[in-house]
Amino acid sequence: MHRRLFAASLGAMAWSMPGWAASQDAEASSPPGYTVPEALLQKSVAQRFPMRYPVPGLLNLDVQAPRLRLLPDQNRMGADMEVIAAGPALNRTHRGMFDLSFALRFEASDRTVRAHQLRFNRLRFPTLQPSVVDLLNTYAPMLAEQSLMEVVVHQLSPKELAMADAMNMQPGSITVSEQGLVIGLVLKPL
């Protein structure tokens, strides 16, 4: 019990350290956390793109880096992704967009925040016939899942976690705010 009280009191001191701070818009009862700015999230995700998904003999779908959106009212993130479709089945190159949203989870084994629970919203190709768009929409959820499921949104460095480790704490809740992600801390299990 003394260890937990000691860790909790150290936690109060840690929030004055750079990077670890109370969220400005958080309720008074909300625990402070580490804020990851939206620009840093965008940079992390963009490293994995562009991606190509061939449909042999018909077309290639090239997915460009997503534009991330913070959805604090849903505690999720959104992504708008440009898709370029070209190949023998199409007369020319067509540009479209699909959008989706996803929740976030922390993976302790590699200190990463990852996308999961994807919700595909819609695929739009304004220059394609509606029947072709309908056909592509059958593949779109799979394409979205392959593109973003479990994608690393942010990786915490050992330095970022050093203070938490010293206090016997670990990342817990992940809250989407207007500024980025707030990663809360919880005591490690005994």
Short mmCIF file of C-alpha atoms in Angstrom, two decimals:
data_model
loop_
_atom_site.label_atom_id
_atom_site.label_comp_id
_atom_site.label_asym_id
_atom_site.label_seq_id
_atom_site.Cartn_x
_atom_site.Cartn_y
_atom_site.Cartn_z
CA MET A 1 0.00 0.00 0.00
CA HIS A 2 2.84 2.40 0.83
CA ARG A 3 4.29 1.73 -2.60
CA ARG A 4 1.04 2.77 -4.27
CA LEU A 5 0.77 5.95 -2.18
CA PHE A 6 4.38 6.79 -2.95
CA ALA A 7 3.79 6.21 -6.68
CA ALA A 8 0.68 8.36 -6.63
CA SER A 9 2.50 11.22 -4.87
CA LEU A 10 5.36 10.99 -7.35
CA GLY A 11 2.76 11.18 -10.09
CA ALA A 12 1.69 14.60 -8.90
CA MET A 13 5.28 15.83 -9.20
CA ALA A 14 5.77 14.30 -12.62
CA TRP A 15 3.10 16.37 -14.32
CA SER A 16 5.39 19.39 -14.10
CA MET A 17 7.93 17.58 -16.31
CA PRO A 18 8.09 18.50 -20.02
CA GLY A 19 5.63 16.48 -22.12
CA TRP A 20 3.58 15.34 -19.15
CA ALA A 21 0.93 17.86 -18.24
CA ALA A 22 -2.69 18.19 -17.29
CA SER A 23 -4.94 18.63 -20.28
CA GLN A 24 -6.19 22.22 -20.46
CA ASP A 25 -9.75 21.21 -21.32
CA ALA A 26 -9.92 18.16 -19.07
CA GLU A 27 -12.37 18.01 -16.22
CA ALA A 28 -10.92 18.52 -12.75
CA SER A 29 -11.47 14.83 -11.97
CA SER A 30 -9.66 13.64 -15.09
CA PRO A 31 -6.12 12.41 -14.58
CA PRO A 32 -3.35 14.30 -16.34
CA GLY A 33 -1.59 12.66 -19.24
CA TYR A 34 0.94 12.91 -22.01
CA THR A 35 -0.30 14.88 -25.03
CA VAL A 36 0.68 13.81 -28.54
CA PRO A 37 0.01 16.68 -31.01
CA GLU A 38 -2.01 16.06 -34.17
CA ALA A 39 0.94 16.98 -36.45
CA LEU A 40 3.10 14.26 -34.88
CA LEU A 41 0.31 11.71 -35.39
CA GLN A 42 0.03 12.69 -39.06
CA LYS A 43 3.78 12.31 -39.54
CA SER A 44 3.82 8.83 -37.95
CA VAL A 45 0.98 7.50 -40.10
CA ALA A 46 2.30 9.01 -43.36
CA GLN A 47 5.48 6.90 -43.16
CA ARG A 48 3.54 3.82 -44.24
CA PHE A 49 2.12 5.23 -47.47
CA PRO A 50 1.51 5.15 -50.42
CA MET A 51 0.26 1.55 -50.66
CA ARG A 52 -0.69 -0.40 -53.79
CA TYR A 53 -3.46 -2.99 -53.97
CA PRO A 54 -3.53 -4.76 -57.35
CA VAL A 55 -6.58 -6.54 -58.73
CA PRO A 56 -4.68 -8.75 -61.23
CA GLY A 57 -5.56 -8.07 -64.85
CA LEU A 58 -8.09 -5.39 -63.97
CA LEU A 59 -6.73 -2.44 -62.03
CA ASN A 60 -4.46 -1.13 -59.32
CA LEU A 61 -5.69 0.85 -56.35
CA ASP A 62 -3.05 3.17 -54.92
CA VAL A 63 -3.87 4.51 -51.46
CA GLN A 64 -2.18 7.77 -50.52
CA ALA A 65 -1.29 8.92 -47.00
CA PRO A 66 -4.42 9.72 -44.99
CA ARG A 67 -5.38 13.12 -43.69
CA LEU A 68 -6.17 12.49 -40.04
CA ARG A 69 -9.01 14.17 -38.18
CA LEU A 70 -9.51 14.31 -34.44
CA LEU A 71 -13.04 13.33 -33.38
CA PRO A 72 -13.05 14.18 -29.65
CA ASP A 73 -16.84 13.93 -29.32
CA GLN A 74 -16.57 10.24 -30.33
CA ASN A 75 -13.14 9.61 -28.75
CA ARG A 76 -12.01 8.37 -32.17
CA MET A 77 -9.90 9.57 -35.07
CA GLY A 78 -10.97 9.93 -38.67
CA ALA A 79 -8.98 9.51 -41.86
CA ASP A 80 -9.65 10.78 -45.37
CA MET A 81 -7.64 8.81 -47.90
CA GLU A 82 -7.12 9.52 -51.59
CA VAL A 83 -7.36 6.43 -53.79
CA ILE A 84 -6.04 6.38 -57.37
CA ALA A 85 -7.56 3.68 -59.59
CA ALA A 86 -5.93 2.79 -62.92
CA GLY A 87 -5.54 -0.26 -65.11
CA PRO A 88 -6.85 -2.18 -68.14
CA ALA A 89 -10.44 -2.25 -66.85
CA LEU A 90 -10.58 1.55 -66.72
CA ASN A 91 -10.26 3.97 -69.63
CA ARG A 92 -8.12 6.36 -67.63
CA THR A 93 -6.85 7.11 -64.15
CA HIS A 94 -9.56 7.99 -61.64
CA ARG A 95 -9.12 9.73 -58.32
CA GLY A 96 -11.42 9.02 -55.43
CA MET A 97 -11.62 9.29 -51.67
CA PHE A 98 -12.68 7.07 -48.85
CA ASP A 99 -13.11 7.95 -45.26
CA LEU A 100 -13.26 5.98 -42.09
CA SER A 101 -12.92 6.37 -38.36
CA PHE A 102 -11.10 4.29 -35.79
CA ALA A 103 -10.54 3.86 -32.08
CA LEU A 104 -7.11 3.67 -30.48
CA ARG A 105 -5.39 1.18 -28.22
CA PHE A 106 -2.00 0.98 -26.52
CA GLU A 107 0.28 -1.98 -27.32
CA ALA A 108 2.67 -2.38 -24.40
CA SER A 109 5.04 -4.82 -26.16
CA ASP A 110 6.37 -2.09 -28.48
CA ARG A 111 5.04 1.07 -26.73
CA THR A 112 2.76 1.99 -29.65
CA VAL A 113 -0.65 3.58 -30.01
CA ARG A 114 -2.49 1.70 -32.76
CA ALA A 115 -5.67 2.08 -34.79
CA HIS A 116 -8.36 -0.54 -34.23
CA GLN A 117 -12.15 -0.91 -34.46
CA LEU A 118 -12.25 0.61 -37.95
CA ARG A 119 -15.56 1.92 -39.26
CA PHE A 120 -15.62 2.35 -43.01
CA ASN A 121 -17.89 5.25 -44.01
CA ARG A 122 -17.89 5.66 -47.78
CA LEU A 123 -15.90 5.52 -51.01
CA ARG A 124 -16.38 8.25 -53.62
CA PHE A 125 -15.15 8.21 -57.21
CA PRO A 126 -16.92 11.12 -58.97
CA THR A 127 -15.57 10.22 -62.45
CA LEU A 128 -16.56 6.54 -62.38
CA GLN A 129 -19.95 5.09 -63.27
CA PRO A 130 -22.08 4.29 -60.20
CA SER A 131 -22.03 0.55 -60.99
CA VAL A 132 -18.21 0.54 -60.90
CA VAL A 133 -18.22 2.50 -57.64
CA ASP A 134 -20.67 -0.05 -56.20
CA LEU A 135 -18.27 -2.83 -57.20
CA LEU A 136 -15.33 -1.01 -55.63
CA ASN A 137 -17.38 -0.43 -52.48
CA THR A 138 -17.48 -4.20 -51.97
CA TYR A 139 -13.67 -4.14 -51.70
CA ALA A 140 -13.39 -0.80 -49.92
CA PRO A 141 -13.87 -2.03 -46.32
CA MET A 142 -11.17 -4.67 -46.88
CA LEU A 143 -8.92 -2.02 -48.45
CA ALA A 144 -9.50 0.28 -45.48
CA GLU A 145 -8.74 -2.50 -43.03
CA GLN A 146 -5.53 -3.49 -44.82
CA SER A 147 -4.46 0.15 -44.99
CA LEU A 148 -5.10 1.22 -41.42
CA MET A 149 -5.94 -1.73 -39.14
CA GLU A 150 -3.37 -1.79 -36.35
CA VAL A 151 -1.35 0.96 -38.05
CA VAL A 152 0.98 2.71 -35.61
CA VAL A 153 -0.32 6.19 -34.89
CA HIS A 154 2.42 6.99 -32.37
CA GLN A 155 5.27 5.20 -30.63
CA LEU A 156 6.30 6.29 -27.15
CA SER A 157 10.06 6.38 -26.70
CA PRO A 158 11.78 4.86 -23.66
CA LYS A 159 12.65 8.42 -22.63
CA GLU A 160 8.97 9.43 -22.74
CA LEU A 161 8.09 6.47 -20.51
CA ALA A 162 11.06 6.77 -18.10
CA MET A 163 9.20 8.95 -15.58
CA ALA A 164 6.12 6.73 -15.69
CA ASP A 165 8.27 3.61 -15.20
CA ALA A 166 10.01 5.24 -12.23
CA MET A 167 6.59 5.79 -10.64
CA ASN A 168 5.48 2.21 -11.39
CA MET A 169 2.92 3.54 -13.86
CA GLN A 170 2.03 2.66 -17.42
CA PRO A 171 -0.10 4.16 -20.20
CA GLY A 172 -3.80 3.58 -19.64
CA SER A 173 -6.63 5.48 -21.26
CA ILE A 174 -6.24 7.23 -24.60
CA THR A 175 -8.44 10.27 -25.03
CA VAL A 176 -8.85 12.18 -28.28
CA SER A 177 -8.86 15.92 -27.61
CA GLU A 178 -8.98 19.00 -29.84
CA GLN A 179 -5.15 19.21 -29.71
CA GLY A 180 -4.24 15.55 -30.19
CA LEU A 181 -4.17 12.44 -28.02
CA VAL A 182 -3.94 12.49 -24.24
CA ILE A 183 -2.40 9.28 -22.93
CA GLY A 184 -3.36 8.80 -19.29
CA LEU A 185 -1.31 6.85 -16.76
CA VAL A 186 -2.41 4.07 -14.41
CA LEU A 187 -0.53 2.12 -11.77
CA LYS A 188 1.06 -1.09 -13.00
CA PRO A 189 -0.53 -4.23 -11.58
CA LEU A 190 1.32 -5.75 -8.64
#
